[in-house]
Coordinates of C-alpha atoms and ligand atoms in Angstrom, one line a residue:
M28 CA 129.8 67.3 83.5
R29 CA 132.0 70.2 82.5
V30 CA 130.6 73.7 83.0
F31 CA 132.2 77.0 82.1
L32 CA 130.9 80.1 84.0
I33 CA 131.8 83.6 82.7
H34 CA 131.2 86.8 84.6
V35 CA 130.4 89.5 82.1
R36 CA 131.5 93.0 83.2
D37 CA 130.6 96.6 82.4
P38 CA 134.2 97.9 81.9
Q39 CA 133.4 101.1 83.8
F40 CA 133.2 99.3 87.1
Y41 CA 136.6 97.8 87.5
A42 CA 140.3 98.8 87.0
L43 CA 143.7 97.2 87.2
P44 CA 145.4 99.4 89.8
A45 CA 148.9 97.9 89.8
T46 CA 151.4 96.6 87.3
R47 CA 152.8 94.3 89.9
R48 CA 151.0 91.1 90.9
A49 CA 150.0 90.1 94.4
A50 CA 152.5 88.0 96.5
N51 CA 150.6 84.8 95.4
G52 CA 151.1 85.7 91.8
N53 CA 147.5 86.8 91.1
I54 CA 146.7 89.8 89.0
R55 CA 145.1 92.6 91.1
V56 CA 141.7 93.9 90.2
M57 CA 140.0 96.9 91.8
G58 CA 136.3 96.1 92.0
F59 CA 134.0 93.4 93.3
P60 CA 134.6 89.7 92.8
P61 CA 132.0 87.8 90.7
I62 CA 130.2 86.3 93.7
G63 CA 127.3 85.0 91.5
I64 CA 129.4 82.6 89.5
M65 CA 131.6 81.8 92.5
S66 CA 128.4 80.7 94.4
L67 CA 127.4 78.5 91.4
S68 CA 130.9 77.0 91.0
A69 CA 130.9 75.9 94.7
V70 CA 127.5 74.2 94.2
L71 CA 128.6 72.5 91.0
K72 CA 131.8 71.2 92.4
R73 CA 130.1 69.8 95.5
A74 CA 127.8 67.9 93.2
G75 CA 130.7 66.4 91.4
H76 CA 130.8 68.5 88.3
E77 CA 133.8 70.2 86.8
C78 CA 133.6 74.0 86.7
V79 CA 135.9 76.5 85.1
M80 CA 135.3 80.2 85.8
F81 CA 136.3 83.3 83.7
D82 CA 136.0 86.9 84.7
Q83 CA 136.1 89.6 82.0
A84 CA 138.1 91.7 84.4
N85 CA 141.1 89.3 83.9
P86 CA 143.3 90.8 81.2
E87 CA 144.8 87.4 80.6
T88 CA 141.5 85.9 79.5
P89 CA 140.0 88.3 77.0
N90 CA 137.0 87.0 75.0
A91 CA 139.2 85.4 72.3
V92 CA 140.9 83.3 75.0
I93 CA 137.6 82.3 76.5
V94 CA 136.1 81.4 73.1
D95 CA 139.1 79.4 72.2
A96 CA 139.0 77.4 75.5
I97 CA 135.3 76.6 74.8
R98 CA 136.2 75.5 71.2
R99 CA 138.9 73.2 72.5
Q100 CA 137.4 71.9 75.8
K101 CA 133.8 71.6 74.7
P102 CA 132.0 72.1 78.0
E103 CA 128.5 70.7 78.2
L104 CA 127.2 74.1 79.4
V105 CA 128.5 77.6 79.3
G106 CA 126.8 80.0 81.7
L107 CA 127.1 83.8 81.2
S108 CA 126.3 85.8 84.3
F109 CA 125.7 89.5 84.3
L110 CA 124.1 92.0 86.6
S111 CA 122.3 94.7 84.8
T112 CA 120.9 96.3 81.7
T113 CA 124.3 98.0 81.1
S114 CA 126.2 94.7 80.8
Y115 CA 123.6 93.0 78.5
P116 CA 125.2 94.3 75.3
Y117 CA 128.5 92.7 76.3
A118 CA 126.9 89.4 77.2
K119 CA 125.2 89.3 73.9
L120 CA 128.4 90.0 72.0
L121 CA 130.2 87.2 73.8
A122 CA 127.4 84.7 73.3
R123 CA 127.5 85.4 69.5
Q124 CA 131.3 85.0 69.5
I125 CA 130.9 81.6 71.2
R126 CA 128.1 80.5 69.0
A127 CA 130.2 81.4 65.9
V128 CA 132.9 78.9 66.8
D129 CA 130.8 76.2 68.5
P130 CA 127.3 75.5 67.2
H131 CA 126.7 72.8 69.8
T132 CA 127.7 74.1 73.2
R133 CA 124.6 74.9 75.3
L134 CA 124.6 78.6 76.3
A135 CA 122.8 80.0 79.4
F136 CA 122.2 83.5 80.7
G137 CA 121.5 84.4 84.3
G138 CA 121.4 87.3 86.7
V139 CA 118.8 90.1 87.6
F140 CA 118.4 91.6 84.2
A141 CA 118.1 88.2 82.5
T142 CA 115.5 87.1 85.1
L143 CA 113.3 90.1 84.5
N144 CA 113.5 89.9 80.7
A145 CA 113.9 86.2 80.0
A146 CA 111.6 85.6 77.0
L147 CA 112.5 88.8 75.3
I148 CA 116.2 87.9 75.6
K149 CA 115.5 84.4 74.3
L150 CA 113.9 85.9 71.1
Q151 CA 116.4 88.7 70.6
C152 CA 119.4 86.5 71.2
P153 CA 118.4 83.1 69.8
E154 CA 122.0 81.8 70.1
V155 CA 121.4 81.5 73.8
D156 CA 119.6 78.2 74.6
F157 CA 118.5 78.9 78.2
V158 CA 117.7 82.0 80.2
C159 CA 117.8 81.2 83.9
R160 CA 115.4 83.1 86.2
G161 CA 116.0 83.8 89.9
D162 CA 118.4 81.9 92.3
G163 CA 120.8 79.8 90.3
E164 CA 122.0 77.2 92.8
Q165 CA 119.4 74.4 92.4
L166 CA 118.5 75.6 89.0
I167 CA 121.9 74.9 87.4
L168 CA 122.0 71.4 89.0
D169 CA 118.5 70.7 87.6
L170 CA 119.5 72.1 84.2
L171 CA 122.5 69.8 83.9
D172 CA 120.1 66.9 84.6
G173 CA 117.6 68.1 82.0
L174 CA 119.9 69.5 79.3
D175 CA 118.2 67.5 76.6
D176 CA 114.6 67.8 77.9
P177 CA 114.4 71.0 80.0
C178 CA 110.6 71.1 80.3
G179 CA 110.8 70.1 84.0
V180 CA 113.4 72.7 85.0
A181 CA 111.6 75.3 87.0
G182 CA 112.7 78.9 86.5
L183 CA 114.0 78.3 82.9
T184 CA 113.1 80.1 79.7
W185 CA 113.9 78.2 76.5
A186 CA 112.5 77.7 73.0
K187 CA 110.6 74.9 71.4
D188 CA 109.9 75.1 67.7
G189 CA 111.1 78.7 67.6
Q190 CA 108.6 79.8 70.3
P191 CA 109.8 80.9 73.8
V192 CA 108.7 78.6 76.6
Q193 CA 108.5 79.9 80.2
N194 CA 108.7 77.0 82.6
P195 CA 107.0 77.8 85.9
N196 CA 108.8 79.9 88.5
R197 CA 111.0 78.2 91.1
M198 CA 109.7 78.4 94.6
L199 CA 111.8 80.8 96.6
D200 CA 113.9 78.8 98.9
R201 CA 114.4 80.3 102.4
N202 CA 117.1 77.8 103.4
L203 CA 120.2 79.6 102.3
D204 CA 122.5 77.8 104.7
Q205 CA 122.2 74.7 102.6
W206 CA 124.7 76.1 100.0
P207 CA 128.5 76.0 100.3
F208 CA 130.6 79.1 100.6
P209 CA 131.4 80.7 97.3
D210 CA 134.4 79.2 95.4
R211 CA 137.0 82.0 95.9
D212 CA 140.0 79.9 95.0
S213 CA 139.6 79.1 91.4
L214 CA 140.0 82.5 89.7
P215 CA 143.6 83.7 89.5
L216 CA 142.6 87.2 90.6
D217 CA 143.1 89.2 93.9
F218 CA 140.5 91.9 94.5
V219 CA 141.5 95.3 96.0
E220 CA 138.9 96.9 98.3
S221 CA 137.3 99.9 96.8
M222 CA 134.1 101.8 97.1
P223 CA 131.2 100.5 94.8
L224 CA 131.6 103.5 92.5
D225 CA 132.6 104.0 88.8
V226 CA 135.8 105.8 89.8
P227 CA 138.7 104.2 91.6
A228 CA 138.4 104.8 95.4
V229 CA 140.7 102.4 97.2
L230 CA 139.9 101.8 100.8
S231 CA 142.6 99.3 101.7
V232 CA 145.1 96.9 100.2
E233 CA 143.9 94.1 102.4
R234 CA 142.9 90.9 100.6
F235 CA 139.3 91.7 99.7
T236 CA 136.1 89.8 98.9
T237 CA 132.3 90.1 99.1
M238 CA 129.8 88.0 101.0
Q239 CA 126.0 87.7 100.7
T240 CA 124.3 87.1 104.1
S241 CA 120.7 87.9 102.9
R242 CA 118.7 88.4 99.7
G243 CA 116.0 90.8 98.9
C244 CA 114.3 93.9 100.4
P245 CA 110.6 94.3 101.0
W246 CA 110.2 98.0 100.4
P247 CA 108.4 99.8 97.5
C248 CA 111.0 102.3 96.2
V249 CA 109.8 103.1 92.6
F250 CA 113.2 102.9 90.9
C251 CA 114.3 99.5 92.4
D252 CA 113.8 96.0 90.9
I253 CA 115.1 94.1 94.0
P254 CA 111.5 93.5 95.3
I255 CA 110.3 92.0 92.1
F256 CA 113.4 89.9 91.7
N257 CA 112.9 88.5 95.1
E258 CA 109.0 88.4 95.0
G259 CA 108.8 90.9 97.8
K260 CA 110.6 88.6 100.2
W261 CA 113.7 88.9 102.4
R262 CA 115.7 85.8 103.2
S263 CA 118.7 85.4 105.3
R264 CA 121.5 83.0 106.3
S265 CA 121.7 82.1 110.0
P266 CA 124.2 84.0 112.1
Q267 CA 126.3 80.9 112.7
H268 CA 126.6 80.2 109.0
V269 CA 127.8 83.8 108.4
V270 CA 130.3 83.6 111.2
D271 CA 131.6 80.3 109.9
E272 CA 132.3 82.0 106.6
F273 CA 134.1 84.8 108.3
K274 CA 136.3 82.3 110.1
H275 CA 137.0 80.5 106.8
L276 CA 137.9 83.8 105.2
Q277 CA 140.2 84.8 108.0
Q278 CA 142.1 81.5 107.6
L279 CA 142.5 82.3 103.9
G280 CA 144.1 85.6 104.8
Y281 CA 141.3 88.0 103.8
G282 CA 141.3 91.3 105.6
A283 CA 138.2 93.1 104.2
V284 CA 134.7 92.0 103.2
Y285 CA 131.8 93.9 101.8
F286 CA 128.2 92.5 102.1
V287 CA 126.3 92.7 98.8
D288 CA 123.0 92.3 100.7
D289 CA 120.3 94.6 99.6
H290 CA 119.4 95.5 103.2
F291 CA 121.7 94.1 105.8
L292 CA 120.2 96.2 108.7
L293 CA 117.1 94.1 109.2
Q294 CA 116.5 91.8 112.1
P295 CA 118.5 93.2 115.1
K296 CA 118.8 89.8 116.8
R297 CA 120.5 88.4 113.8
I298 CA 122.9 91.3 113.5
E299 CA 123.7 91.1 117.2
A300 CA 124.4 87.3 117.0
I301 CA 126.7 87.9 114.0
C302 CA 128.7 90.6 115.8
T303 CA 129.0 88.5 119.0
G304 CA 130.1 85.5 116.9
I305 CA 132.7 87.5 115.1
N306 CA 134.2 88.8 118.4
E307 CA 134.1 85.4 120.0
A308 CA 135.8 83.8 117.1
G309 CA 138.6 86.3 117.2
V310 CA 137.8 87.4 113.6
T311 CA 139.5 90.7 112.8
I312 CA 138.3 91.2 109.2
Q313 CA 137.0 94.7 108.5
W314 CA 133.6 94.7 106.8
G315 CA 131.0 97.0 105.2
C316 CA 127.3 96.8 104.5
E317 CA 124.3 98.7 103.1
G318 CA 120.9 99.3 104.7
R319 CA 117.9 101.6 105.2
V320 CA 118.0 104.6 107.5
D321 CA 114.8 103.6 109.2
S322 CA 116.4 100.3 110.4
T323 CA 115.4 99.3 113.9
A324 CA 118.9 97.9 114.4
Q325 CA 120.6 101.3 114.9
H326 CA 121.3 100.7 118.6
L327 CA 123.6 98.0 117.4
F328 CA 125.9 100.4 115.5
P329 CA 128.4 100.4 118.4
A330 CA 128.3 96.5 118.5
M331 CA 128.9 96.5 114.8
A332 CA 131.9 98.9 115.1
K333 CA 133.3 96.7 117.8
A334 CA 133.0 93.7 115.4
H335 CA 135.1 95.6 112.9
C336 CA 132.3 97.1 110.7
R337 CA 134.2 99.9 109.0
T338 CA 131.7 101.0 106.4
V339 CA 127.9 101.6 106.4
M340 CA 126.2 102.8 103.2
F341 CA 122.7 104.4 103.3
G342 CA 120.3 105.0 100.4
V343 CA 119.7 108.6 101.3
E344 CA 118.5 109.6 97.8
S345 CA 117.3 113.2 98.4
G346 CA 117.3 116.1 100.8
S347 CA 113.8 117.0 99.8
Q348 CA 110.9 115.2 101.6
K349 CA 108.7 115.8 98.6
V350 CA 111.1 113.9 96.4
L351 CA 111.6 111.1 98.9
D352 CA 107.8 110.7 99.0
R353 CA 107.6 110.8 95.2
L354 CA 110.1 107.9 95.0
K355 CA 108.1 106.0 97.6
K356 CA 111.2 105.7 99.7
E357 CA 109.2 105.6 102.9
Q358 CA 111.8 107.4 105.0
T359 CA 112.0 110.9 106.4
L360 CA 114.9 113.5 106.5
A361 CA 114.9 113.2 110.2
E362 CA 115.5 109.4 110.0
V363 CA 118.4 110.0 107.6
E364 CA 120.0 112.5 109.9
G365 CA 119.4 110.2 112.9
A366 CA 120.9 107.2 111.2
V367 CA 124.0 109.0 109.9
T368 CA 124.7 110.7 113.3
K369 CA 124.3 107.4 115.2
A370 CA 126.6 105.5 112.9
K371 CA 129.3 108.2 113.2
Q372 CA 128.8 108.4 117.0
A373 CA 129.2 104.7 117.2
G374 CA 132.6 104.9 115.6
I375 CA 131.8 103.6 112.1
E376 CA 134.8 105.0 110.1
I377 CA 133.2 105.5 106.7
V378 CA 129.5 106.4 106.4
H379 CA 128.4 106.7 102.8
G380 CA 125.3 108.3 101.3
F381 CA 123.9 107.3 97.9
F382 CA 121.9 110.1 96.4
V383 CA 119.9 110.4 93.1
V384 CA 119.3 113.6 91.2
G385 CA 117.1 114.2 88.1
N386 CA 114.0 112.7 89.7
P387 CA 110.4 113.1 88.5
D388 CA 108.8 116.3 89.8
E389 CA 112.2 117.5 91.2
T390 CA 112.8 121.3 91.1
V391 CA 116.0 123.3 91.2
D392 CA 115.1 124.1 94.8
D393 CA 114.8 120.4 95.6
M394 CA 118.2 119.7 94.1
R395 CA 119.8 122.6 96.1
A396 CA 118.2 121.2 99.2
T397 CA 119.7 117.8 98.5
F398 CA 123.3 119.2 98.2
D399 CA 122.9 121.4 101.3
F400 CA 121.4 118.4 103.2
A401 CA 124.4 116.2 102.2
A402 CA 126.8 118.9 103.3
R403 CA 125.2 119.2 106.7
L404 CA 125.1 115.4 107.3
R405 CA 128.2 113.8 108.9
L406 CA 128.7 111.7 105.8
D407 CA 132.3 110.8 104.9
T408 CA 131.6 109.9 101.2
F409 CA 128.7 110.4 98.9
A410 CA 127.6 109.7 95.3
F411 CA 125.1 111.7 93.3
N412 CA 123.8 109.7 90.4
R413 CA 121.3 110.7 87.8
L414 CA 118.1 108.6 88.2
C415 CA 117.7 105.9 85.6
V416 CA 114.7 103.7 84.9
Y417 CA 115.0 100.0 84.5
R418 CA 112.4 97.5 83.4
G419 CA 110.8 95.6 86.3
T420 CA 110.5 98.6 88.5
P421 CA 107.3 100.4 89.5
L422 CA 108.7 103.6 87.8
W423 CA 109.0 101.6 84.5
Q424 CA 105.4 100.5 85.0
E425 CA 104.3 104.1 85.5
Y426 CA 106.2 105.2 82.4
L427 CA 104.5 102.5 80.4
Q428 CA 101.1 103.8 81.5
R429 CA 102.2 107.4 80.7
G430 CA 103.4 106.2 77.2
L431 CA 107.0 107.3 77.9
V432 CA 108.4 103.8 77.2
N433 CA 107.2 100.8 75.3
D434 CA 107.9 97.2 76.5
A435 CA 108.4 95.8 73.0
D436 CA 110.9 98.4 71.8
D437 CA 112.6 99.7 75.0
W438 CA 113.0 96.7 77.3
Y439 CA 116.8 96.4 76.9
K440 CA 117.5 100.1 77.0
Y441 CA 118.2 102.2 79.9
F442 CA 117.4 105.8 80.1
K443 CA 118.2 108.6 82.5
C444 CA 114.7 109.7 83.6
S445 CA 115.3 113.3 82.5
E446 CA 115.7 112.1 78.9
I447 CA 112.2 110.8 78.7
D448 CA 110.1 112.2 81.5
P449 CA 109.0 115.8 81.0
T450 CA 108.4 116.2 84.8
C451 CA 112.2 116.0 85.3
L452 CA 114.5 119.0 85.0
P453 CA 116.4 119.1 81.6
G454 CA 119.8 117.3 81.6
E455 CA 121.8 120.5 81.3
V456 CA 120.1 122.1 84.3
I457 CA 120.7 118.9 86.4
N458 CA 124.3 118.8 85.5
A459 CA 124.9 122.5 86.1
E460 CA 123.1 122.3 89.5
R461 CA 125.1 119.2 90.4
T462 CA 128.4 120.9 89.6
A463 CA 127.4 124.0 91.7
G464 CA 126.1 121.7 94.4
F465 CA 129.3 119.8 94.6
R466 CA 131.3 123.0 94.9
R467 CA 129.1 124.2 97.8
L468 CA 129.3 120.8 99.5
F469 CA 133.1 120.5 99.3
R470 CA 133.5 124.1 100.7
Y471 CA 131.1 123.3 103.5
K472 CA 132.9 120.0 104.4
L473 CA 136.3 121.6 104.4
R474 CA 135.1 124.5 106.6
H475 CA 132.9 122.4 109.1
Y476 CA 134.4 118.9 109.0
P477 CA 138.1 119.6 108.1
F478 CA 139.5 116.7 110.1
Q479 CA 136.9 114.1 108.8
T480 CA 137.6 115.2 105.2
L481 CA 141.4 115.2 105.6
R482 CA 141.4 111.8 107.3
L483 CA 139.5 110.3 104.4
L484 CA 141.7 111.9 101.8
R485 CA 144.7 110.6 103.7
R486 CA 143.2 107.1 103.5
F487 CA 142.8 107.4 99.8
M488 CA 146.3 108.8 99.3
R489 CA 147.8 106.0 101.3
Y490 CA 146.8 103.5 98.6
M491 CA 146.2 105.5 95.4
K492 CA 148.3 107.5 93.1
W493 CA 148.0 111.3 93.4
R494 CA 146.6 111.4 89.9
D495 CA 143.8 109.0 90.8
V496 CA 142.9 110.9 94.0
A497 CA 142.7 114.1 92.0
Y498 CA 140.5 112.4 89.4
L499 CA 138.2 111.1 92.2
I500 CA 137.8 114.7 93.4
I501 CA 137.3 116.4 90.1
K502 CA 135.3 113.7 88.4
P503 CA 131.9 115.3 89.4
F504 CA 132.9 118.4 87.6
L505 CA 133.9 116.7 84.4
G506 CA 132.0 114.9 81.7
K507 CA 129.5 115.7 78.9
Q508 CA 126.9 118.1 80.1
S509 CA 124.0 116.8 78.1
G510 CA 122.7 113.8 76.1
P511 CA 123.1 110.1 76.6
T512 CA 126.3 108.5 78.0
R513 CA 128.4 106.1 76.0
N514 CA 126.8 103.2 77.9
E515 CA 123.3 104.4 77.3
T516 CA 124.0 104.8 73.6
L517 CA 125.5 101.3 73.5
S518 CA 122.4 99.8 75.3
R519 CA 120.2 101.3 72.7
A520 CA 122.2 100.2 69.7
V521 CA 120.7 96.7 69.6
E522 CA 118.8 95.2 66.8
H523 CA 115.3 94.0 67.2
G524 CA 114.4 90.3 67.1
A525 CA 111.5 89.0 65.2
L526 CA 108.3 88.3 67.2
K527 CA 109.3 91.1 69.7
D528 CA 105.7 92.1 70.3
A529 CA 104.7 88.5 71.2
A530 CA 107.7 88.2 73.5
A531 CA 106.9 91.6 75.1
A532 CA 103.4 90.4 75.9
L533 CA 104.8 87.2 77.3
T534 CA 107.1 88.8 79.8
Q535 CA 105.0 91.8 80.6
V536 CA 105.2 92.6 84.3
S537 CA 101.4 93.2 84.6
H538 CA 100.0 95.8 87.0
E539 CA 98.6 92.9 89.0
D540 CA 102.0 91.2 89.2
L541 CA 103.6 94.3 90.6
E542 CA 100.7 94.9 93.0
R543 CA 101.1 91.4 94.2
V544 CA 104.8 91.9 94.9
L545 CA 104.2 95.1 96.7
Q546 CA 101.5 93.4 98.8
E547 CA 103.9 90.5 99.5
S548 CA 106.5 93.1 100.6
R549 CA 104.0 94.5 103.1
I550 CA 103.3 91.1 104.5
E551 CA 107.0 90.3 104.6
R552 CA 107.7 93.4 106.6
L553 CA 105.0 92.5 109.1
R554 CA 106.5 89.0 109.4
L555 CA 109.9 90.5 110.1
Q556 CA 108.5 93.0 112.6
R557 CA 106.7 90.2 114.5
E558 CA 109.9 88.1 114.5
A559 CA 111.9 91.0 115.8
E560 CA 109.4 91.5 118.6
H561 CA 108.8 88.0 119.7
G562 CA 110.8 85.3 118.1
Q563 CA 114.0 84.0 116.7
P564 CA 115.8 85.5 113.7
A565 CA 114.5 84.3 110.3
Ligands
B12_15 C1 127.3 94.3 94.0 C2 126.5 95.1 93.0 C3 127.1 95.9 92.1 C4 128.7 96.0 92.0 C5 129.2 95.0 90.9 C6 129.8 93.7 91.4 C7 130.4 92.9 90.3 N1 130.9 91.8 90.6 O1 130.4 93.2 89.2 C8 128.9 97.4 91.5 C9 128.9 98.4 92.6 C10 130.1 97.6 90.6 C11 127.6 97.5 90.7 C12 127.4 98.4 89.6 C13 126.2 98.5 88.9 N2 125.0 98.1 89.3 CO1 124.8 96.8 90.7 N3 124.3 95.6 92.1 C14 125.0 95.0 92.9 C15 124.1 94.2 93.9 C16 123.9 95.0 95.1 C17 124.6 92.8 94.3 C18 124.9 91.8 93.1 C19 125.5 90.6 93.7 O2 126.7 90.4 93.9 N4 124.6 89.6 94.0 C20 124.9 88.4 94.7 C21 125.0 87.2 93.7 C22 125.2 85.9 94.5 O3 123.8 87.2 93.0 P1 123.6 87.2 91.4 O4 124.8 87.7 90.8 O5 122.3 87.8 91.1 O6 123.6 85.6 91.1 C23 122.6 84.7 91.5 C24 121.4 84.6 90.5 O7 121.2 85.8 89.7 C25 121.8 83.5 89.6 N5 122.7 83.7 88.4 C26 123.5 84.7 88.1 N6 124.2 84.4 87.0 C27 123.8 83.2 86.5 C28 124.1 82.5 85.4 C29 123.6 81.2 85.2 C30 124.0 80.4 84.1 C31 122.6 80.7 86.2 C32 122.0 79.4 86.0 C33 122.2 81.5 87.3 C34 122.8 82.7 87.5 O8 122.5 82.6 90.5 C35 123.2 83.4 91.5 C36 123.1 82.7 92.8 O9 121.7 82.5 93.2 C37 122.9 94.1 93.0 C38 121.6 93.8 93.7 C39 121.3 92.4 93.8 N7 120.7 91.9 94.8 O10 121.5 91.6 92.8 C40 122.9 95.4 92.2 C41 122.3 95.5 90.8 C42 122.5 94.2 90.0 N8 123.0 96.6 90.2 C43 122.2 97.3 89.4 C44 122.7 98.4 88.7 C45 121.7 99.3 88.0 C46 124.1 98.7 88.6 C47 124.7 99.8 87.7 C48 124.1 99.9 86.3 C49 124.6 101.1 88.5 C50 124.9 102.3 87.7 N9 123.9 103.2 87.5 O11 126.0 102.6 87.3 C51 126.2 99.3 87.7 C52 126.5 98.4 86.5 C53 127.5 97.4 86.8 C54 127.7 96.2 85.8 N10 126.7 95.9 85.1 O12 128.7 95.6 85.8 C55 120.8 96.9 89.5 C56 120.4 96.2 88.1 C57 119.1 96.7 87.6 C58 119.0 96.4 86.1 N11 117.8 95.9 85.7 O13 119.8 96.6 85.4 C59 120.8 96.0 90.7 C60 119.7 94.9 90.7 C61 120.5 96.9 92.0 C62 119.2 97.7 91.8 N12 118.1 97.3 92.3 O14 119.2 98.7 91.3 N13 126.6 96.7 91.2
SF4_16 S1 115.3 100.2 100.3 FE1 114.4 100.6 98.3 S2 116.1 101.0 96.9 FE2 116.9 99.9 98.7 S3 117.0 97.8 98.1 FE3 115.0 98.2 99.3 S4 113.5 98.6 97.6 FE4 115.6 98.8 96.7

């Protein structure tokens, strides 16, 4: 069968850095490749289907071109893939454009946001036939087999006689090695390695791609929906499978890879085996990953550096223990300091800290402590985002109970916490403190870590225009000082579908569901700990 897969983007998160194309003729995009649809494309092709991918980052295939191709080629299924609440408005827009020209093509949505809000989406966006929940590899194959009668397709939400039907969940499959490597050849785009930020921050001009070596994270952070998306589990590919993909990428000429794993730094034996495998295979690709600061794999930072790990990113979140505890981060300031120091001592070139400000119960003193803490840490780069609340997280659940959000009306909106939670500082205060904090932080870094700071600036200046480097530096001081951002406003400017209350009831993440996931997470962590102590990697 013929399938079209489209990666829907939030335009803030990519840029076209060059007017000239890459040597192979491809357009260059600064951002992450669409690994979700690339994974599905490889699975479909192996099963004998035809698959055409589109990425909204490609200026040569704007929506009009995609819609026209669908009208002419009439694929049996069109899958729209998007990551988050912020890209849902763009997905809906495209779905409607497609439906307007082709009343028959079957349309499917997938991704994290779609998974967590499936029935609500089905009702608000009736032009979409199927909303696919969870892992897509087996699901899309099953869907093609059951296009006309999808009642047996696990993980699917669809409608019968105008009513949403939620087929049972798909069993989480731990065998990730069964799937082929993502199809990185079929999109005419070359990706430029940059930091995962909403401003251009080019790290190298090596041929760049992403890889996923594990899925999920069994921790209870209140603002994160990864645990519920993965039912509290962590699943991984075998070291050999990961090393084989590295070898394959090296042959294709890739020079840089970023792992989109939620927590790569679990299972020391697995990490050690991957590093050994990379060295033994003579792979020279530079790579980066994210993980928790309480990882028990920190003694492996030197081995990772030796295996060309250039970037490690930690979710530091706050410099106030009180705030960390409120966010249920289950980490201490001492652990943060220890992890960052060890990573730098091991020779990891770029150590990044993700921070959040505007948290519930956070005071001005807590915010100041955060910036001062960030200044003291040996971090190379950092990002300070305002905390937002997404449906599916424990924080959303808490806000429901406190009457701050309402599932029926607010499920597709995203809010900065400070806009709806009276225990947060007001937006103006947060922004003013953030600006002042940045100023102190930059001054401290230049005074105490001048070489580290200049080395990093030199790296950026090697690949970026002066203007863009200047923007990167002054961005934190710019912007509207209060109120919702353009994206927040867009996410709220959505009409309501009929039957929304019924749908909200249907997809409600009940307190029991959430408790079950948190319980599963605890069990999963014990399993991983036991495995690390006694047995083979998962
Ligand atoms: C990499 C990443 C990014 C990259 C984007 C990369 C890209 N190509 O666009 C960057 C750094 C730019 C980014 C930005 C943001 N991100 Co982000 N990101 C991720 C991360 C870590 C990995 C995504 C990924 O590549 N997964 C690997 C692929 C293989 O999985 P997948 O895309 O989910 O696809 C699988 C299934 O979902 C399914 N599937 C997907 N599509 C389809 C379609 C069909 C038809 C079918 C059948 C199946 C299917 O099949 C695939 C294979 O199993 C996720 C966490 C996560 N684990 O998902 C967060 C995550 C998606 N991001 C999140 C957020 C909040 C954001 C931001 C809004 C952050 C911010 N405040 O600005 C922005 C918005 C960006 C946007 N919407 O474009 C949240 C989303 C929460 C929510 N409910 O909205 C997540 C879940 C992290 C978190 N817990 O907070 N992100
Ligand atoms: S550590 Fe917390 S924030 Fe990070 S992926 Fe795990 S649950 Fe989400």
